[in-house]
Amino acid sequence: MSRPRHAAANPKRSWGARIGILLLSLLVVVTVSALVFSFFSGTAQEKTPGKSAASKPTSHSQTSTSPQADSPHLTVGLHGDANTVVRRGDSYIESGAYCIDDRSGMIGNVEATGKVNTQTAGDYTIEYRCISGNAQARAQRKVSVVAADSRDWAKDGVPVMMYHDVYDPNNPPSQLNNNFISISKLEEQLQWLKSNNFYHPSFSELRAWADNQIALPAKSVILTFDDGDPGFLQHGRALLDKYQIPATSFLIGTIASSQQTIRNNPSRYVDYQSHSWDMHKPGGHIGHGGLISALNKNQIKDDLTKAIDLVKSREAFAYPFGDVTEEGLAAVKELDIKAAFTTKYGKIKKGADFRQYPRVRVSGDQSLQSYIASL
């Protein structure tokens, strides 16, 4: 009798336990499903481009490794013309860009991205990005590949204009000479270059042209300003910015470093290059008596290496006082400087020696007609 009673009671207790287990299992399934749905939903949102992904907050560590906004501390300028012209079929010469941090000076590395197919006419874009600490800034170059018969090309030579200081006629220097050009005369020249659509090649393009590797537009010119004088930095730099014409300022390293010239005078249109570190002074025995002629090759290389470290570039070098020696020529070549300039008068011709390119001196009392003729 006891056995049937036990058998009758046991099914009731077993059924209740089974209901409890079923409810608990259902709760676990619902919870797990909700977690899985939430995980995959969040992952999909992060991987899908659009406003949702873009609006997600960024952590500080992400900002440090991949900054998004351009910094007011950084200035990115291009070597050469922002609208680069390439004859179809020629090689594309990547001229690169420079970057100035107003807190630390020149930045040594600027990334370039983009491709140019010189076999196909059309417009291409090269993008540049400079990163300094947690800051970044960017710039773009338009590259136009054009047919050979679409324009005239340089044949007789390319002028590299040599300027020095710029002055305000209302406050002229005490010792005014032809190395000084007035604000009004410089502006007149820049206006003329702009209105006549002159092309401003980089030093890399210039050398490639002189080495018979590429063509340059017939109306090509490079502007250079020696010494980094205060008048140029104040007045000349402002005019170049105004007319958006690129130029190079050759700096004397010891002066530029002590006066923090680069940090205090950033520009998208003024590229700072070397006028030596500390050779712009007397002490030599040839030409204008510059110190360079009293130094051997290794001493010149040591000086130029310091200057290169200041400007973070080997794009160009201007000989102090224009004095050139065999030791200086050898130092330029061994340091892989792309173009070195003298004060010898003349345009750069095909086959010219990149270690001693001539320039066209601009005189402060020169008329606009004379300036145009020199081009």
CSV table of C-alpha atoms in Angstrom, one decimal:
chain,number,residue,atom,x,y,z
A,1,MET,CA,0.0,0.0,0.0
A,2,SER,CA,2.8,2.4,0.8
A,3,ARG,CA,4.3,2.0,-2.6
A,4,PRO,CA,1.2,3.1,-4.6
A,5,ARG,CA,0.8,6.1,-2.3
A,6,HIS,CA,4.4,7.1,-2.9
A,7,ALA,CA,4.0,6.6,-6.6
A,8,ALA,CA,0.9,8.9,-6.6
A,9,ALA,CA,2.6,11.8,-4.7
A,10,ASN,CA,5.9,11.8,-6.7
A,11,PRO,CA,4.5,12.8,-10.0
A,12,LYS,CA,3.1,16.1,-8.5
A,13,ARG,CA,6.4,17.1,-7.1
A,14,SER,CA,8.3,16.2,-10.3
A,15,TRP,CA,5.9,18.3,-12.5
A,16,GLY,CA,6.4,21.4,-10.3
A,17,ALA,CA,10.1,21.1,-10.5
A,18,ARG,CA,10.0,20.8,-14.2
A,19,ILE,CA,8.0,24.0,-14.5
A,20,GLY,CA,10.5,25.9,-12.4
A,21,ILE,CA,13.4,24.6,-14.4
A,22,LEU,CA,11.6,25.6,-17.7
A,23,LEU,CA,11.0,29.2,-16.4
A,24,LEU,CA,14.6,29.6,-15.3
A,25,SER,CA,15.9,28.3,-18.7
A,26,LEU,CA,13.6,30.7,-20.5
A,27,LEU,CA,14.9,33.6,-18.5
A,28,VAL,CA,18.5,32.7,-19.2
A,29,VAL,CA,17.8,32.4,-23.0
A,30,VAL,CA,16.1,35.8,-23.0
A,31,THR,CA,19.0,37.5,-21.2
A,32,VAL,CA,21.7,35.9,-23.3
A,33,SER,CA,19.8,36.8,-26.5
A,34,ALA,CA,19.6,40.4,-25.4
A,35,LEU,CA,23.3,40.6,-24.7
A,36,VAL,CA,24.2,39.0,-28.0
A,37,PHE,CA,21.9,41.4,-29.9
A,38,SER,CA,23.4,44.4,-28.1
A,39,PHE,CA,26.9,43.3,-28.9
A,40,PHE,CA,26.4,42.8,-32.6
A,41,SER,CA,24.3,45.9,-32.9
A,42,GLY,CA,27.1,48.0,-31.4
A,43,THR,CA,29.7,46.4,-33.6
A,44,ALA,CA,27.7,47.0,-36.7
A,45,GLN,CA,27.2,50.6,-35.8
A,46,GLU,CA,30.9,51.2,-35.3
A,47,LYS,CA,31.8,49.6,-38.7
A,48,THR,CA,29.1,51.4,-40.7
A,49,PRO,CA,30.1,54.8,-41.9
A,50,GLY,CA,27.6,57.6,-41.4
A,51,LYS,CA,26.4,60.1,-38.8
A,52,SER,CA,26.1,57.5,-36.1
A,53,ALA,CA,29.7,56.3,-36.4
A,54,ALA,CA,31.0,59.8,-36.9
A,55,SER,CA,29.2,61.1,-33.8
A,56,LYS,CA,30.7,58.6,-31.5
A,57,PRO,CA,33.0,60.2,-28.9
A,58,THR,CA,36.7,59.8,-29.4
A,59,SER,CA,39.0,58.9,-26.5
A,60,HIS,CA,42.1,60.9,-25.7
A,61,SER,CA,44.4,58.1,-26.8
A,62,GLN,CA,42.6,57.9,-30.2
A,63,THR,CA,43.0,61.7,-30.6
A,64,SER,CA,46.8,61.4,-29.9
A,65,THR,CA,47.4,58.8,-32.6
A,66,SER,CA,44.9,59.9,-35.2
A,67,PRO,CA,44.2,63.6,-34.9
A,68,GLN,CA,41.3,65.0,-36.9
A,69,ALA,CA,41.2,68.8,-36.7
A,70,ASP,CA,43.9,71.0,-38.2
A,71,SER,CA,45.9,72.8,-35.6
A,72,PRO,CA,46.4,76.6,-35.6
A,73,HIS,CA,50.0,75.9,-34.4
A,74,LEU,CA,50.9,74.2,-37.7
A,75,THR,CA,51.5,75.7,-41.1
A,76,VAL,CA,51.9,73.5,-44.2
A,77,GLY,CA,53.2,74.9,-47.4
A,78,LEU,CA,54.1,73.3,-50.7
A,79,HIS,CA,57.5,73.2,-52.4
A,80,GLY,CA,56.7,74.8,-55.7
A,81,ASP,CA,53.4,75.6,-57.3
A,82,ALA,CA,50.1,74.5,-55.7
A,83,ASN,CA,48.9,73.9,-59.3
A,84,THR,CA,51.6,71.7,-60.7
A,85,VAL,CA,51.8,71.2,-64.4
A,86,VAL,CA,53.1,68.0,-66.0
A,87,ARG,CA,53.6,67.3,-69.7
A,88,ARG,CA,51.8,64.1,-70.6
A,89,GLY,CA,54.4,61.2,-70.7
A,90,ASP,CA,56.9,62.9,-68.5
A,91,SER,CA,57.7,61.6,-65.0
A,92,TYR,CA,55.8,63.2,-62.1
A,93,ILE,CA,58.3,64.9,-59.8
A,94,GLU,CA,56.9,64.8,-56.2
A,95,SER,CA,58.1,68.1,-54.8
A,96,GLY,CA,56.8,67.5,-51.3
A,97,ALA,CA,55.8,70.0,-48.7
A,98,TYR,CA,57.2,71.6,-45.5
A,99,CYS,CA,55.6,72.1,-42.1
A,100,ILE,CA,56.2,74.8,-39.4
A,101,ASP,CA,55.2,74.4,-35.8
A,102,ASP,CA,55.1,77.8,-34.1
A,103,ARG,CA,56.1,76.1,-30.9
A,104,SER,CA,59.2,74.2,-32.1
A,105,GLY,CA,60.1,75.2,-35.7
A,106,MET,CA,60.4,73.1,-38.8
A,107,ILE,CA,58.9,69.6,-38.8
A,108,GLY,CA,61.0,67.0,-40.6
A,109,ASN,CA,58.4,64.7,-42.1
A,110,VAL,CA,55.3,65.5,-44.1
A,111,GLU,CA,53.3,62.5,-45.4
A,112,ALA,CA,52.1,62.6,-49.0
A,113,THR,CA,49.3,60.5,-50.5
A,114,GLY,CA,47.8,60.2,-53.9
A,115,LYS,CA,48.9,59.0,-57.4
A,116,VAL,CA,49.4,60.7,-60.7
A,117,ASN,CA,49.1,58.9,-64.0
A,118,THR,CA,51.2,61.0,-66.4
A,119,GLN,CA,50.0,58.9,-69.4
A,120,THR,CA,46.5,60.2,-69.0
A,121,ALA,CA,45.6,63.9,-69.3
A,122,GLY,CA,43.5,65.2,-66.4
A,123,ASP,CA,43.7,66.6,-62.9
A,124,TYR,CA,45.0,64.7,-59.9
A,125,THR,CA,45.2,65.5,-56.2
A,126,ILE,CA,48.1,64.9,-53.8
A,127,GLU,CA,47.4,65.4,-50.1
A,128,TYR,CA,49.9,66.2,-47.5
A,129,ARG,CA,49.6,65.8,-43.7
A,130,CYS,CA,52.0,67.0,-41.0
A,131,ILE,CA,51.8,65.6,-37.5
A,132,SER,CA,53.5,67.2,-34.6
A,133,GLY,CA,52.7,65.8,-31.2
A,134,ASN,CA,48.9,65.7,-30.9
A,135,ALA,CA,48.4,68.3,-33.6
A,136,GLN,CA,48.0,67.9,-37.4
A,137,ALA,CA,47.6,70.1,-40.4
A,138,ARG,CA,47.0,69.4,-44.1
A,139,ALA,CA,47.4,70.8,-47.6
A,140,GLN,CA,46.6,69.8,-51.1
A,141,ARG,CA,48.4,70.0,-54.5
A,142,LYS,CA,46.5,70.0,-57.8
A,143,VAL,CA,48.5,68.2,-60.5
A,144,SER,CA,47.4,68.8,-64.1
A,145,VAL,CA,48.7,66.4,-66.7
A,146,VAL,CA,48.4,68.2,-70.1
A,147,ALA,CA,49.1,67.4,-73.7
A,148,ALA,CA,52.5,68.5,-75.1
A,149,ASP,CA,50.8,70.7,-77.7
A,150,SER,CA,48.6,72.4,-75.2
A,151,ARG,CA,51.1,75.1,-74.2
A,152,ASP,CA,54.6,76.5,-74.7
A,153,TRP,CA,57.5,75.0,-72.8
A,154,ALA,CA,60.7,76.5,-71.4
A,155,LYS,CA,63.6,76.3,-73.9
A,156,ASP,CA,66.0,79.1,-73.4
A,157,GLY,CA,66.4,79.0,-69.6
A,158,VAL,CA,64.6,79.4,-66.3
A,159,PRO,CA,65.2,82.4,-64.2
A,160,VAL,CA,65.7,82.2,-60.4
A,161,MET,CA,65.3,85.7,-59.1
A,162,MET,CA,67.6,86.9,-56.3
A,163,TYR,CA,66.2,89.4,-53.9
A,164,HIS,CA,67.4,90.6,-50.5
A,165,ASP,CA,65.6,93.0,-48.1
A,166,VAL,CA,62.2,94.8,-48.4
A,167,TYR,CA,61.6,98.2,-47.0
A,168,ASP,CA,58.8,100.7,-46.3
A,169,PRO,CA,59.5,104.0,-48.0
A,170,ASN,CA,57.9,105.8,-45.1
A,171,ASN,CA,60.6,104.3,-42.8
A,172,PRO,CA,63.6,103.7,-45.0
A,173,PRO,CA,66.8,102.1,-43.7
A,174,SER,CA,69.7,104.4,-42.8
A,175,GLN,CA,72.0,102.8,-45.4
A,176,LEU,CA,69.7,102.3,-48.4
A,177,ASN,CA,71.3,100.4,-51.4
A,178,ASN,CA,70.1,98.3,-54.4
A,179,ASN,CA,69.8,95.2,-52.2
A,180,PHE,CA,66.7,96.9,-50.8
A,181,ILE,CA,63.4,96.9,-52.7
A,182,SER,CA,60.4,99.0,-51.7
A,183,ILE,CA,57.1,97.4,-50.8
A,184,SER,CA,55.4,99.1,-53.7
A,185,LYS,CA,58.0,97.9,-56.3
A,186,LEU,CA,57.8,94.3,-55.0
A,187,GLU,CA,54.0,94.4,-55.0
A,188,GLU,CA,54.1,95.7,-58.6
A,189,GLN,CA,56.3,92.8,-59.6
A,190,LEU,CA,54.2,90.2,-57.8
A,191,GLN,CA,51.0,91.6,-59.4
A,192,TRP,CA,52.5,91.3,-62.8
A,193,LEU,CA,53.6,87.7,-62.2
A,194,LYS,CA,50.2,86.8,-60.9
A,195,SER,CA,48.2,88.5,-63.7
A,196,ASN,CA,50.5,86.9,-66.4
A,197,ASN,CA,50.0,83.4,-64.9
A,198,PHE,CA,53.6,82.6,-64.2
A,199,TYR,CA,54.5,79.1,-63.0
A,200,HIS,CA,56.6,78.6,-59.9
A,201,PRO,CA,58.5,75.2,-60.1
A,202,SER,CA,60.0,73.5,-57.1
A,203,PHE,CA,63.8,73.0,-56.8
A,204,SER,CA,63.2,69.3,-57.6
A,205,GLU,CA,61.4,70.2,-60.8
A,206,LEU,CA,64.0,72.8,-61.7
A,207,ARG,CA,66.8,70.2,-61.4
A,208,ALA,CA,64.8,67.6,-63.3
A,209,TRP,CA,64.3,70.1,-66.1
A,210,ALA,CA,68.0,71.1,-66.2
A,211,ASP,CA,68.8,67.4,-66.3
A,212,ASN,CA,66.5,67.0,-69.4
A,213,GLN,CA,64.1,64.7,-67.5
A,214,ILE,CA,60.9,66.9,-67.7
A,215,ALA,CA,59.4,69.9,-69.4
A,216,LEU,CA,58.5,73.2,-67.6
A,217,PRO,CA,56.0,75.8,-68.7
A,218,ALA,CA,57.6,78.6,-70.7
A,219,LYS,CA,56.6,81.2,-68.1
A,220,SER,CA,58.4,79.7,-65.2
A,221,VAL,CA,60.2,81.6,-62.4
A,222,ILE,CA,61.5,80.9,-58.9
A,223,LEU,CA,61.7,83.7,-56.3
A,224,THR,CA,64.4,83.7,-53.7
A,225,PHE,CA,65.2,86.1,-50.9
A,226,ASP,CA,68.7,86.0,-49.2
A,227,ASP,CA,69.5,86.4,-45.5
A,228,GLY,CA,66.1,86.4,-43.9
A,229,ASP,CA,66.3,90.1,-43.2
A,230,PRO,CA,63.7,91.7,-40.9
A,231,GLY,CA,62.2,93.8,-43.7
A,232,PHE,CA,61.6,90.8,-45.8
A,233,LEU,CA,60.1,88.9,-43.0
A,234,GLN,CA,57.7,91.7,-42.2
A,235,HIS,CA,56.8,93.2,-45.6
A,236,GLY,CA,57.9,90.7,-48.2
A,237,ARG,CA,56.3,87.7,-46.5
A,238,ALA,CA,53.0,89.5,-46.2
A,239,LEU,CA,53.0,90.3,-49.9
A,240,LEU,CA,53.8,86.7,-50.9
A,241,ASP,CA,50.9,85.6,-48.6
A,242,LYS,CA,48.6,88.2,-50.2
A,243,TYR,CA,49.4,87.1,-53.8
A,244,GLN,CA,49.8,83.4,-52.9
A,245,ILE,CA,53.1,83.2,-54.7
A,246,PRO,CA,55.6,80.7,-53.3
A,247,ALA,CA,59.2,81.9,-52.6
A,248,THR,CA,62.3,80.8,-50.7
A,249,SER,CA,64.0,82.6,-47.9
A,250,PHE,CA,67.7,81.5,-47.5
A,251,LEU,CA,68.4,81.8,-43.8
A,252,ILE,CA,71.7,82.3,-41.9
A,253,GLY,CA,71.5,79.6,-39.3
A,254,THR,CA,73.1,81.3,-36.3
A,255,ILE,CA,70.9,84.4,-36.7
A,256,ALA,CA,67.7,82.5,-37.6
A,257,SER,CA,68.1,80.2,-34.7
A,258,SER,CA,68.9,82.9,-32.1
A,259,GLN,CA,65.9,85.0,-33.3
A,260,GLN,CA,63.6,82.0,-33.7
A,261,THR,CA,62.9,83.3,-37.2
A,262,ILE,CA,61.1,80.2,-38.5
A,263,ARG,CA,58.8,79.8,-35.5
A,264,ASN,CA,57.9,83.5,-35.5
A,265,ASN,CA,57.3,83.8,-39.2
A,266,PRO,CA,55.4,80.8,-40.5
A,267,SER,CA,53.9,81.0,-44.0
A,268,ARG,CA,52.3,78.8,-46.5
A,269,TYR,CA,54.2,80.6,-49.2
A,270,VAL,CA,57.7,81.1,-47.7
A,271,ASP,CA,59.9,78.0,-47.7
A,272,TYR,CA,63.0,78.4,-45.5
A,273,GLN,CA,66.2,77.0,-46.8
A,274,SER,CA,69.9,77.2,-46.0
A,275,HIS,CA,72.3,80.1,-46.5
A,276,SER,CA,74.8,78.2,-44.3
A,277,TRP,CA,74.9,77.9,-40.5
A,278,ASP,CA,77.8,80.3,-39.8
A,279,MET,CA,79.7,80.9,-43.0
A,280,HIS,CA,78.1,84.2,-43.9
A,281,LYS,CA,81.0,86.3,-42.7
A,282,PRO,CA,84.4,87.4,-43.9
A,283,GLY,CA,87.5,85.3,-43.5
A,284,GLY,CA,88.2,83.9,-47.0
A,285,HIS,CA,90.5,84.7,-49.8
A,286,ILE,CA,88.4,84.6,-53.0
A,287,GLY,CA,85.5,86.4,-54.5
A,288,HIS,CA,83.8,88.5,-51.9
A,289,GLY,CA,86.0,87.1,-49.2
A,290,GLY,CA,83.5,84.8,-47.5
A,291,LEU,CA,84.6,82.4,-44.9
A,292,ILE,CA,83.8,79.3,-47.0
A,293,SER,CA,86.9,79.7,-49.1
A,294,ALA,CA,89.1,79.3,-45.9
A,295,LEU,CA,87.4,76.0,-45.0
A,296,ASN,CA,88.0,72.4,-46.1
A,297,LYS,CA,85.3,70.1,-47.3
A,298,ASN,CA,84.6,68.5,-43.9
A,299,GLN,CA,84.4,71.8,-42.2
A,300,ILE,CA,81.9,73.0,-44.9
A,301,LYS,CA,79.9,69.8,-44.5
A,302,ASP,CA,79.8,70.2,-40.7
A,303,ASP,CA,78.4,73.8,-41.1
A,304,LEU,CA,75.8,72.8,-43.7
A,305,THR,CA,74.7,69.8,-41.7
A,306,LYS,CA,73.7,72.2,-38.8
A,307,ALA,CA,71.9,74.4,-41.3
A,308,ILE,CA,70.0,71.3,-42.7
A,309,ASP,CA,69.0,70.3,-39.2
A,310,LEU,CA,67.5,73.8,-38.7
A,311,VAL,CA,65.4,73.9,-41.9
A,312,LYS,CA,64.8,70.1,-42.0
A,313,SER,CA,65.5,70.2,-45.7
A,314,ARG,CA,68.1,69.5,-48.4
A,315,GLU,CA,66.1,71.2,-51.1
A,316,ALA,CA,68.4,74.2,-51.6
A,317,PHE,CA,71.4,76.1,-50.5
A,318,ALA,CA,72.7,79.6,-51.4
A,319,TYR,CA,76.5,80.1,-51.1
A,320,PRO,CA,77.3,83.0,-48.7
A,321,PHE,CA,78.4,86.0,-50.7
A,322,GLY,CA,78.2,83.7,-53.8
A,323,ASP,CA,81.7,82.4,-53.2
A,324,VAL,CA,82.2,78.9,-54.6
A,325,THR,CA,85.1,76.5,-54.1
A,326,GLU,CA,85.9,73.0,-55.1
A,327,GLU,CA,85.5,71.9,-51.5
A,328,GLY,CA,82.1,73.6,-51.4
A,329,LEU,CA,81.0,71.9,-54.6
A,330,ALA,CA,82.0,68.5,-53.2
A,331,ALA,CA,80.3,69.1,-49.9
A,332,VAL,CA,77.0,70.0,-51.6
A,333,LYS,CA,77.1,66.8,-53.7
A,334,GLU,CA,78.0,64.6,-50.7
A,335,LEU,CA,75.2,66.0,-48.6
A,336,ASP,CA,72.7,65.4,-51.4
A,337,ILE,CA,71.5,69.0,-51.6
A,338,LYS,CA,69.2,69.2,-54.6
A,339,ALA,CA,70.1,72.7,-55.8
A,340,ALA,CA,72.8,75.1,-54.8
A,341,PHE,CA,72.8,78.8,-55.9
A,342,THR,CA,75.5,81.3,-56.6
A,343,THR,CA,75.3,85.1,-57.2
A,344,LYS,CA,76.6,84.6,-60.8
A,345,TYR,CA,74.1,86.4,-63.1
A,346,GLY,CA,72.1,84.4,-65.6
A,347,LYS,CA,69.2,82.0,-66.2
A,348,ILE,CA,69.6,78.3,-65.6
A,349,LYS,CA,70.2,76.4,-68.8
A,350,LYS,CA,69.8,72.8,-69.8
A,351,GLY,CA,72.7,70.7,-68.5
A,352,ALA,CA,73.6,73.2,-65.8
A,353,ASP,CA,75.5,71.9,-62.8
A,354,PHE,CA,73.1,71.7,-59.9
A,355,ARG,CA,75.9,72.5,-57.4
A,356,GLN,CA,76.3,76.0,-58.8
A,357,TYR,CA,73.2,77.4,-60.5
A,358,PRO,CA,73.2,81.1,-61.4
A,359,ARG,CA,70.5,83.6,-60.5
A,360,VAL,CA,69.1,86.8,-61.8
A,361,ARG,CA,69.7,89.7,-59.4
A,362,VAL,CA,66.8,92.0,-58.7
A,363,SER,CA,67.9,95.6,-58.1
A,364,GLY,CA,65.9,98.0,-55.9
A,365,ASP,CA,66.0,100.8,-58.5
A,366,GLN,CA,64.9,98.5,-61.3
A,367,SER,CA,61.8,99.5,-63.4
A,368,LEU,CA,59.0,97.1,-64.0
A,369,GLN,CA,60.0,97.0,-67.7
A,370,SER,CA,63.5,96.1,-66.8
A,371,TYR,CA,62.3,93.4,-64.4
A,372,ILE,CA,60.0,91.9,-67.1
A,373,ALA,CA,62.9,91.9,-69.6
A,374,SER,CA,65.1,90.0,-67.1
A,375,LEU,CA,62.6,87.2,-67.0
